[in-house]
Every structure is written in structure tokens, then in C-alpha cells.
Amino acid sequence: MRLRNLMILTVIVPLFVALVVFSFVAIKALEDNVRSKLETEVEIITRALSTSLSYAVARDSAAPLEEALQSAFSFHRIYGAYVFDVQGREIYGLGLGKNLFSPAEIQSVIERDDLYSNYRQLDGWTYYSALIPLRTQDGNVYGVLQVNRLNTGIENYTGFISIVAVLVFIIGAGGIVLSIWWGFRRYIERPLNRLLRVMLLVEDGDRSQRASVEGPVEYRRLASGLNGMLDAMAEKDRDIDARRRREIELEKRLRKSKKLAELGVLAAGVAHEIGAPLTVINGQAQRLARRDVIGDDERARLGRIRGEVERIVEIVRQLMELGRQHNVEKGRQSLDHLVASAGELVEEELEPRGIQLEVELPTPALEVMVNGQQIVQVLTNLLRNAAQAPDVHVIKVRAEREGSEITLCVEDDGPGIPASHHHQVFDPFFTTKPVGQGSGLGLSMVHRIINDHGGTIGVFDSALGGAGFEITLPLSETASA
């Protein structure tokens, strides 16, 4: 059952029933009070007239009798007064209601020897009549006095008043119910429906919904409480999403660390097994290259053999570096100095190709808590990779501070990295270069160094049109922790 109907049935209806009962009881009490008052007045008038008539009869004249009866009409609502003898015959009378009582009833009053009163109907009129025996001065009964009051006062209208009261009550009750219904609908039901609509939309998944804070104070407080709860839920959802992302990132790092550790074990075994043979190959090739009996072509081939041996040795070294636990020795380093050092190391690769290096760093210069040599190695690898990409004319290095972290980006205007390869660029041995031109371990080494510093690195599509790498590093040990 709706709240509005429940309120009407449990509050308004019982209240109206109580008011109806009270009204009918009040009207009935008023009617009885008026009727009792008028009956008492008739009886008092009758007794007073009986005394006057006793004196009039003693004077043995009709004039005093007529005067006494006429005096009864000076009282309000007295419409008839008659004197009957002991046989019930009329002696003298004035007004209406002569035949209300039969001679036998009049004689019974004499026998009762006391005042008798009752309501009688005659010719469509209602009378209230009182009969009292008349006595002479010596106490003998010589007749009966009848006083008639026509029932035309308020008692005739009590029924009409009751009907009017009921109609007024019904109209008033209808108005009150309508007012309560309108007020309930406007100030209770509509605000509740607005709150319910917001809750249903939130239940359907629209967490951006908020209740409008308007209406009575109670509903404004309720709407504010609901909005606060939704804001708290949204904040919790954001925390959960952020925690989930961190957990996913940590899981990825864990898998990558596990992979690198396994790779380090494998690299250590490989280095142990092939280190000696590579040394022998490299020594023999060097010895053969020194002989004068071989030609330039053979000497060039021996040089290539030595170059490939050194490349194998470097790859094994990088593999061992990836799998080894590193204790990073950090110190305060100027970011401007680190970027400048990396630029100098790759300058020989940029100038022949006409590549321009643009640097945008914050002012004043920032200091970061890092291992300077390793961060220079990271920047050098990223700059070298950008320089080796085809159709690159501009490489841009920019940095900005965000709270307790610094964000460092390296971008180029080359062809970029396909989106399908973004999640693989930091995997060992993954490379987009032709066979023999890259080991696929450079970015893996960069990823390991940034992780060792408590930072993050990601790849994105640069606004310049090529690839971009975003590095986030803490500015202090506290932020790193």
C-alpha cells in the first residue's frame, strides 16, 4: 500500500470518524438541552398561571380569567391556554391546540393531582402541552389548566442542522483530504520519486547521477546524504580501479622480473659454456688476421668473425645484466646535466643524418635522486633508438614536475611503433629492426633500470607523429618508497 493511502486510512479517516461522532453527540446534546430548557419553561409558566387563575376564579368573574390567560401569551412560544372543568369541558380558552387532549385524559390529570406534560400532534403541528389541576382557595379542584407551546423553535431545526452539519463536514473533509493529497504529492511523493529515480539510475550503472538538493529541509538533508554516499562510492570505485591497475601493473612487473631472472640463469649458463669457445675463436681469428700470407678479402672476413664474436659476448653480457639483482646507488643529479650528457653521447649519430634534438626542461633546473650513469644509459638508448628509425628529423626531450614525481618524455617524428606492438616493446629480444641490426635487449635494459629506480616507463603515440616514451621518476627516496 502506498504511503499516501496508508496515512489517509490510519490517520485522516480515524480523525474524521472521531469528528463526526463528536459533532453528532454535540448536536444531540444541544437539542436535548434546548428541549429540556423549553419544557422547563412551559411547566414553570403553567404553574404560575394556575396560581393566577385560582385568584381569578375566586372573584367569580370572567374578566380576570381572560386577563390571566392572555398574560400567558406574553411568554415566548406560548400559542394556546385553556381552562377545562372536572368533566373535561372547556370553560374558557385562547389560541391553538384546544383538542390535544380528550376529556378522559383531562380527568386522569385530576385523578393524578399533579402536573402532566407531553408532546402531541394536531393538524400537522407538534405541540408541547402541560396540564395542571386548578384549585380554589379552600383546596378543592374545580378544573384543569392546559398550556400549549407550538414546537416551532430550534428543536424543529435540529434535524436540518444535523444534515447541514454533515454536508458541511463532508465538504470540509473532502477539501482537507484534497489539500493533504496535494501537499503529500507535492512535498513528499515527488521528492521521494526524484530520489527513487536517481537510485534506480545508479542501480542500472549510471554512477554519475546525483539528487537535486531542493524542497523541505528533511528532503534536502536526505538528498545531500544520498549524494554524499554516491560520492563516497565513486571515490571507493576510483580507489578500487586504481588499486586494480596497480595490482595488474605489479603482476606484469612480477612476471617480467621472473622472466628476466630465468633469463639471467640461462644467460649465466650460456656465458659459462660459450665463453671459452668464443675466446678461442676470437684469439684464433686475431692470430690469422696477423699473417701476411692471407689476402685482404680473407682478413676482412676474419674481422667480421671477430666483430660477430664480440657482438655475441655483448649480448651475453646484457642478458646477464637483465637477470642480475641490482643495488642502485643513488645521488642527487641535475636533470639538465643528465640530458646534456646523453645528447653528447649520441651527437655523432644525429649530425650525419641531420636530426635536430630539441630539449624542453623546467626552470629552475630539477634535481632527481637517481644513479646518474644508469639514467644517462636510459636516455642514450632511447635517443639512439629514435635516431635509428627511418625518416626521423626531430627528436624532442621534455620534462615536467607533477607533485613528488617528474615525467620525462622522449619523442620523435618518425613512423612510430604500431599499437599492436606497444605491449611487447620492453620484452627481451623483441625488435622491429632487420636481422643482425639489433639484439632486442636495449629497451628491456631501460625498463629494468627504471624499475630499479622505483619509476615507470610506457610507450605512446607522439603528437610529432612518431613514437614516444614516457618515464616517471620519483624526485626523492620518500616518493620512491
XYZ file of C-alpha atoms in Angstrom:
481
model
C 0.000 0.000 0.000
C 1.256 3.473 -0.851
C 2.332 5.768 1.962
C -0.273 8.375 0.979
C -3.163 5.897 1.225
C -1.730 4.446 4.419
C -1.676 7.891 6.024
C -5.267 8.566 4.945
C -6.502 5.225 6.307
C -4.575 5.274 9.573
C -4.670 8.996 10.426
C -7.181 11.033 8.435
C -10.099 8.566 8.382
C -10.000 7.841 12.157
C -9.745 11.584 12.799
C -12.754 12.308 10.614
C -14.773 9.500 12.224
C -13.981 10.902 15.647
C -15.017 14.383 14.489
C -18.298 13.044 13.041
C -19.137 11.218 16.245
C -18.242 14.261 18.307
C -20.371 16.516 16.065
C -23.444 14.271 16.291
C -23.045 13.952 20.038
C -22.702 17.728 20.361
C -25.786 18.381 18.187
C -27.762 15.788 20.124
C -26.679 17.310 23.432
C -27.624 20.789 22.161
C -31.023 19.530 21.037
C -31.676 17.826 24.371
C -30.527 20.891 26.276
C -32.782 23.262 24.288
C -35.723 20.915 24.526
C -35.261 20.415 28.260
C -34.968 24.158 28.763
C -38.160 24.888 26.825
C -40.066 22.098 28.567
C -38.986 23.508 31.916
C -40.150 26.970 30.847
C -43.603 25.647 29.861
C -44.007 23.828 33.142
C -42.957 26.930 35.128
C -45.399 29.100 33.119
C -48.165 26.548 33.677
C -47.646 26.509 37.453
C -47.548 30.317 37.587
C -50.764 30.592 35.570
C -52.517 28.043 37.772
C -51.912 30.285 40.795
C -53.199 33.371 38.945
C -56.279 31.523 37.766
C -57.081 30.403 41.311
C -57.367 34.068 42.330
C -59.365 34.870 39.185
C -61.922 32.086 39.869
C -62.322 33.265 43.461
C -63.501 36.655 42.179
C -66.288 34.870 40.246
C -65.798 36.936 37.096
C -64.808 36.119 33.535
C -62.688 39.228 33.094
C -59.917 38.232 35.478
C -59.877 34.722 33.950
C -59.446 36.169 30.458
C -56.706 38.515 31.626
C -54.828 35.673 33.300
C -54.950 33.505 30.173
C -53.916 36.365 27.929
C -50.925 37.001 30.145
C -49.635 33.532 29.191
C -49.141 34.718 25.607
C -46.637 37.285 26.752
C -44.239 34.402 27.219
C -42.192 33.277 24.236
C -43.578 30.439 22.072
C -46.878 30.020 24.043
C -49.613 29.538 21.443
C -52.578 28.275 23.485
C -54.100 28.368 27.020
C -57.373 26.702 28.043
C -59.335 26.030 31.238
C -61.474 22.872 31.497
C -63.884 21.800 34.233
C -63.701 18.484 36.075
C -65.695 16.830 33.270
C -63.231 17.914 30.622
C -65.459 20.581 29.152
C -63.960 23.911 28.118
C -64.642 26.813 30.427
C -62.548 29.403 28.647
C -59.563 29.344 26.270
C -57.407 31.220 23.823
C -55.006 30.220 20.993
C -54.187 26.879 19.335
C -54.301 23.263 20.462
C -57.722 23.073 22.046
C -58.351 19.425 21.228
C -54.960 17.995 22.061
C -56.352 16.015 24.985
C -59.624 14.088 25.380
C -61.930 14.668 28.375
C -60.833 11.325 29.778
C -57.193 12.392 29.687
C -58.119 15.648 31.387
C -59.952 13.756 34.117
C -56.950 11.473 34.591
C -54.858 14.554 35.335
C -57.335 15.489 38.072
C -57.095 11.998 39.486
C -53.290 12.124 39.341
C -53.423 15.542 41.042
C -50.083 16.644 39.559
C -48.699 18.395 36.520
C -48.654 16.308 33.350
C -46.819 17.242 30.144
C -46.325 15.548 26.766
C -45.818 16.088 23.028
C -48.890 15.876 20.819
C -49.579 16.073 17.078
C -52.516 18.039 15.682
C -53.164 19.181 12.116
C -49.559 18.574 11.153
C -48.197 20.638 14.040
C -46.256 19.461 17.030
C -47.152 20.856 20.438
C -45.698 20.520 23.849
C -48.580 20.783 26.341
C -48.696 20.884 30.103
C -51.845 20.088 32.213
C -52.202 21.007 35.871
C -55.257 20.775 38.228
C -56.793 24.117 39.362
C -57.811 24.552 42.987
C -59.917 27.033 44.847
C -58.752 28.935 47.902
C -60.021 26.147 50.149
C -58.107 23.486 48.168
C -60.912 21.923 46.076
C -60.207 21.032 42.437
C -62.517 22.879 40.109
C -60.820 22.390 36.769
C -57.654 21.847 34.687
C -55.325 24.362 33.047
C -53.816 23.450 29.643
C -50.885 25.464 28.282
C -49.729 24.712 24.703
C -46.401 25.553 23.205
C -46.045 25.184 19.429
C -42.850 23.315 18.621
C -41.519 25.885 16.094
C -38.204 26.683 17.834
C -34.731 25.339 17.312
C -35.823 21.799 18.115
C -37.670 21.669 14.795
C -34.471 22.524 13.000
C -32.083 20.193 14.785
C -32.577 17.572 12.099
C -31.969 20.139 9.394
C -28.974 21.444 11.308
C -27.642 17.898 11.543
C -27.996 17.441 7.781
C -26.332 20.775 7.089
C -23.567 19.930 9.560
C -22.986 16.597 7.833
C -22.870 18.259 4.401
C -20.500 20.946 5.648
C -18.403 18.291 7.296
C -18.297 16.186 4.109
C -17.322 19.211 2.012
C -14.732 20.290 4.572
C -13.400 16.759 4.899
C -13.160 16.499 1.118
C -11.273 19.791 0.986
C -8.956 18.686 3.769
C -8.301 15.313 2.093
C -7.688 17.062 -1.231
C -5.303 19.525 0.429
C -3.492 16.699 2.208
C -3.311 14.705 -1.030
C -1.948 17.695 -2.974
C 0.547 18.589 -0.236
C 1.642 14.953 0.114
C 2.076 14.628 -3.636
C 3.990 17.895 -3.976
C 6.140 17.884 -0.857
C 6.545 14.170 -0.077
C 5.783 11.952 -3.053
C 7.554 13.988 -5.754
C 10.822 14.400 -3.781
C 10.726 10.692 -2.928
C 10.152 9.829 -6.597
C 13.116 12.007 -7.580
C 15.322 10.238 -5.053
C 13.978 6.859 -6.211
C 14.671 7.721 -9.860
C 18.273 8.621 -9.005
C 18.677 5.356 -7.057
C 17.273 3.306 -9.969
C 19.629 5.004 -12.439
C 22.552 4.340 -10.113
C 21.395 0.732 -9.795
C 21.397 0.473 -13.608
C 25.042 1.537 -13.610
C 24.906 5.314 -14.081
C 27.096 6.292 -11.128
C 27.196 9.948 -12.246
C 23.596 10.607 -11.158
C 23.061 12.958 -8.208
C 19.867 14.034 -6.441
C 18.766 17.675 -6.650
C 19.024 19.340 -3.231
C 15.672 21.162 -3.015
C 12.350 21.038 -1.213
C 11.768 20.766 2.553
C 14.725 20.685 4.908
C 14.346 16.962 5.592
C 14.498 16.104 1.888
C 17.425 18.444 1.288
C 19.281 16.651 4.070
C 18.249 13.286 2.630
C 19.370 14.310 -0.887
C 22.654 15.633 0.487
C 23.176 12.374 2.363
C 22.434 10.344 -0.780
C 24.812 12.484 -2.852
C 27.480 12.119 -0.186
C 27.020 8.361 -0.204
C 27.248 8.265 -4.026
C 30.363 10.466 -3.941
C 31.918 8.151 -1.362
C 31.015 5.141 -3.522
C 32.531 6.824 -6.581
C 35.674 7.585 -4.617
C 35.835 3.970 -3.444
C 35.331 2.787 -7.023
C 38.179 5.012 -8.184
C 40.370 3.668 -5.400
C 39.445 0.104 -6.340
C 40.158 0.789 -10.027
C 43.483 2.404 -9.182
C 44.360 -0.479 -6.875
C 43.355 -2.970 -9.563
C 45.522 -1.179 -12.105
C 48.416 -1.165 -9.657
C 47.906 -4.845 -8.980
C 47.846 -5.576 -12.704
C 50.993 -3.497 -13.165
C 52.677 -5.240 -10.251
C 51.652 -8.593 -11.657
C 53.137 -7.635 -15.009
C 56.328 -6.500 -13.314
C 56.448 -9.708 -11.328
C 56.073 -11.816 -14.443
C 58.684 -9.735 -16.237
C 61.051 -9.948 -13.266
C 60.532 -13.675 -13.105
C 61.170 -13.937 -16.818
C 64.335 -11.853 -16.542
C 65.532 -13.885 -13.566
C 65.080 -17.111 -15.516
C 66.772 -15.447 -18.462
C 69.670 -14.429 -16.199
C 70.117 -18.008 -15.026
C 70.068 -19.167 -18.628
C 72.476 -16.384 -19.653
C 74.892 -17.305 -16.852
C 74.884 -20.916 -18.037
C 75.271 -19.868 -21.658
C 78.090 -17.447 -20.809
C 79.874 -20.161 -18.884
C 79.516 -22.672 -21.694
C 80.287 -20.471 -24.686
C 82.683 -18.008 -23.049
C 85.766 -20.167 -23.528
C 84.947 -21.218 -27.120
C 84.267 -17.578 -28.049
C 87.606 -16.561 -26.559
C 89.384 -19.243 -28.591
C 87.539 -18.222 -31.780
C 88.321 -14.572 -31.224
C 92.032 -15.330 -30.491
C 92.464 -17.590 -33.483
C 90.797 -15.106 -35.794
C 93.049 -12.355 -34.478
C 96.117 -14.549 -34.980
C 95.132 -15.464 -38.528
C 94.496 -11.819 -39.374
C 98.116 -11.002 -38.499
C 99.583 -13.394 -41.070
C 100.971 -11.876 -44.210
C 100.089 -14.850 -46.383
C 96.355 -14.095 -46.396
C 94.769 -11.557 -48.652
C 92.671 -8.540 -47.824
C 89.452 -10.414 -48.511
C 90.274 -13.131 -46.006
C 91.447 -10.527 -43.482
C 88.127 -8.672 -43.849
C 86.220 -11.900 -43.250
C 88.277 -12.606 -40.137
C 87.478 -9.096 -38.936
C 83.790 -9.789 -39.442
C 84.146 -13.030 -37.470
C 85.742 -11.142 -34.609
C 83.020 -8.491 -34.783
C 80.249 -11.103 -34.544
C 82.067 -12.801 -31.654
C 82.208 -9.501 -29.798
C 78.510 -8.992 -30.574
C 77.738 -12.390 -29.064
C 79.783 -11.517 -25.999
C 77.878 -8.204 -25.629
C 74.534 -9.965 -25.936
C 75.519 -12.466 -23.263
C 76.651 -9.616 -21.024
C 73.347 -7.805 -21.479
C 71.439 -10.985 -20.707
C 73.388 -11.424 -17.506
C 72.713 -7.796 -16.587
C 68.955 -8.301 -17.093
C 68.796 -11.292 -14.786
C 71.027 -9.947 -12.027
C 69.704 -8.206 -8.878
C 70.882 -4.602 -8.799
C 71.504 -2.355 -5.837
C 71.124 1.144 -7.263
C 73.432 3.686 -5.674
C 71.562 6.959 -5.965
C 72.610 10.538 -5.558
C 71.228 13.967 -6.315
C 71.716 14.636 -10.015
C 70.789 17.637 -12.152
C 68.273 16.643 -14.807
C 69.722 19.182 -17.231
C 73.191 17.625 -16.834
C 71.877 14.078 -17.404
C 70.047 15.049 -20.598
C 73.070 17.009 -21.872
C 75.388 14.037 -21.235
C 73.111 11.676 -23.145
C 72.869 14.175 -26.018
C 76.636 14.350 -26.287
C 76.932 10.554 -26.471
C 74.560 10.307 -29.446
C 75.656 13.507 -31.136
C 77.813 11.602 -33.635
C 74.751 9.609 -34.720
C 72.434 12.628 -35.017
C 74.602 15.009 -37.023
C 75.265 12.802 -40.097
C 71.516 12.309 -40.551
C 70.625 15.945 -39.887
C 68.447 15.100 -36.896
C 67.621 18.015 -34.609
C 67.496 17.436 -30.841
C 65.047 19.713 -29.005
C 65.151 19.908 -25.207
C 62.410 21.457 -23.018
C 63.213 21.245 -19.322
C 61.653 23.081 -16.372
C 63.211 26.212 -14.941
C 64.873 26.274 -12.464
C 66.676 23.021 -13.076
C 65.328 19.987 -11.208
C 67.406 17.613 -9.139
C 66.466 13.951 -9.000
C 67.617 11.143 -6.701
C 68.969 8.639 -9.269
C 72.034 6.740 -10.387
C 73.359 9.214 -12.955
C 75.256 6.684 -15.073
C 72.220 4.417 -15.446
C 69.805 7.247 -16.291
C 72.260 8.513 -18.921
C 72.302 4.960 -20.297
C 68.467 5.001 -20.441
C 68.374 8.330 -22.266
C 71.159 7.272 -24.617
C 69.329 4.055 -25.589
C 66.069 5.954 -26.218
C 67.768 8.687 -28.250
C 69.750 6.114 -30.246
C 66.610 4.079 -30.997
C 64.845 7.243 -32.194
C 67.832 8.229 -34.348
C 67.963 4.772 -35.962
C 64.280 4.926 -37.002
C 63.664 5.853 -40.673
C 62.587 9.361 -41.736
C 63.296 10.978 -38.370
C 64.128 14.685 -38.465
C 63.297 15.862 -34.922
C 63.799 14.245 -31.535
C 62.274 16.045 -28.596
C 63.113 15.613 -24.913
C 60.742 17.346 -22.470
C 60.104 17.108 -18.749
C 57.649 18.489 -16.197
C 57.139 18.140 -12.491
C 53.926 16.593 -11.136
C 53.846 16.681 -7.367
C 56.566 14.462 -5.972
C 57.381 12.939 -9.381
C 58.914 14.045 -12.624
C 57.690 12.977 -16.048
C 60.304 12.747 -18.797
C 59.279 12.155 -22.424
C 61.397 11.270 -25.455
C 59.535 11.665 -28.789
C 60.333 11.646 -32.500
C 58.577 12.434 -35.770
C 59.323 9.095 -37.430
C 56.886 6.340 -38.452
C 56.255 5.348 -34.825
C 55.505 1.957 -33.309
C 52.312 0.092 -34.266
C 49.756 -0.031 -31.456
C 49.769 -3.830 -31.614
C 53.467 -3.783 -30.577
C 53.118 -1.398 -27.624
C 52.793 -4.182 -25.068
C 55.852 -6.024 -26.480
C 58.487 -3.309 -26.885
C 60.036 -3.985 -23.453
C 60.173 -7.768 -23.883
C 63.658 -9.261 -24.306
C 64.673 -9.999 -27.918
C 61.692 -8.083 -29.366
C 62.846 -5.673 -32.075
C 61.484 -4.137 -35.245
C 64.963 -3.721 -36.753
C 66.258 -6.003 -39.500
C 68.012 -9.202 -38.514
C 71.541 -8.549 -37.339
C 70.969 -4.860 -36.522
C 69.547 -5.161 -33.024
C 69.507 -7.617 -30.160
C 66.130 -6.539 -28.766
C 67.618 -6.059 -25.313
C 68.073 -2.265 -25.222
C 64.528 -1.369 -24.170
C 64.445 -4.320 -21.776
C 67.542 -2.877 -20.111
C 65.850 0.562 -19.997
C 62.759 -0.982 -18.394
C 64.890 -2.766 -15.784
C 66.793 0.409 -14.848
C 63.604 2.489 -14.479
C 62.030 -0.247 -12.323
C 65.149 -0.327 -10.157
C 64.642 3.398 -9.567
C 61.001 2.904 -8.484
C 59.658 4.551 -11.621
C 57.578 3.551 -14.619
C 58.032 3.691 -18.384
C 55.444 3.422 -21.133
C 55.138 3.901 -24.873
C 52.628 6.183 -26.600
C 51.930 7.761 -29.974
C 53.644 11.125 -30.039
C 51.975 14.324 -31.208
C 55.008 14.725 -33.510
C 53.811 11.686 -35.452
C 56.286 9.076 -34.258
C 56.907 7.061 -31.124
C 57.054 8.473 -27.615
C 58.375 7.040 -24.364
C 57.158 8.440 -21.046
C 59.317 7.929 -17.951
C 58.070 8.721 -14.461
C 60.677 9.016 -11.697
C 60.313 9.985 -8.047
C 62.111 13.162 -7.010
C 63.165 11.728 -3.632
C 63.666 8.461 -1.790
C 60.437 9.065 0.171
C 58.387 9.393 -3.009
C 60.088 6.298 -4.403
C 59.119 4.272 -1.370
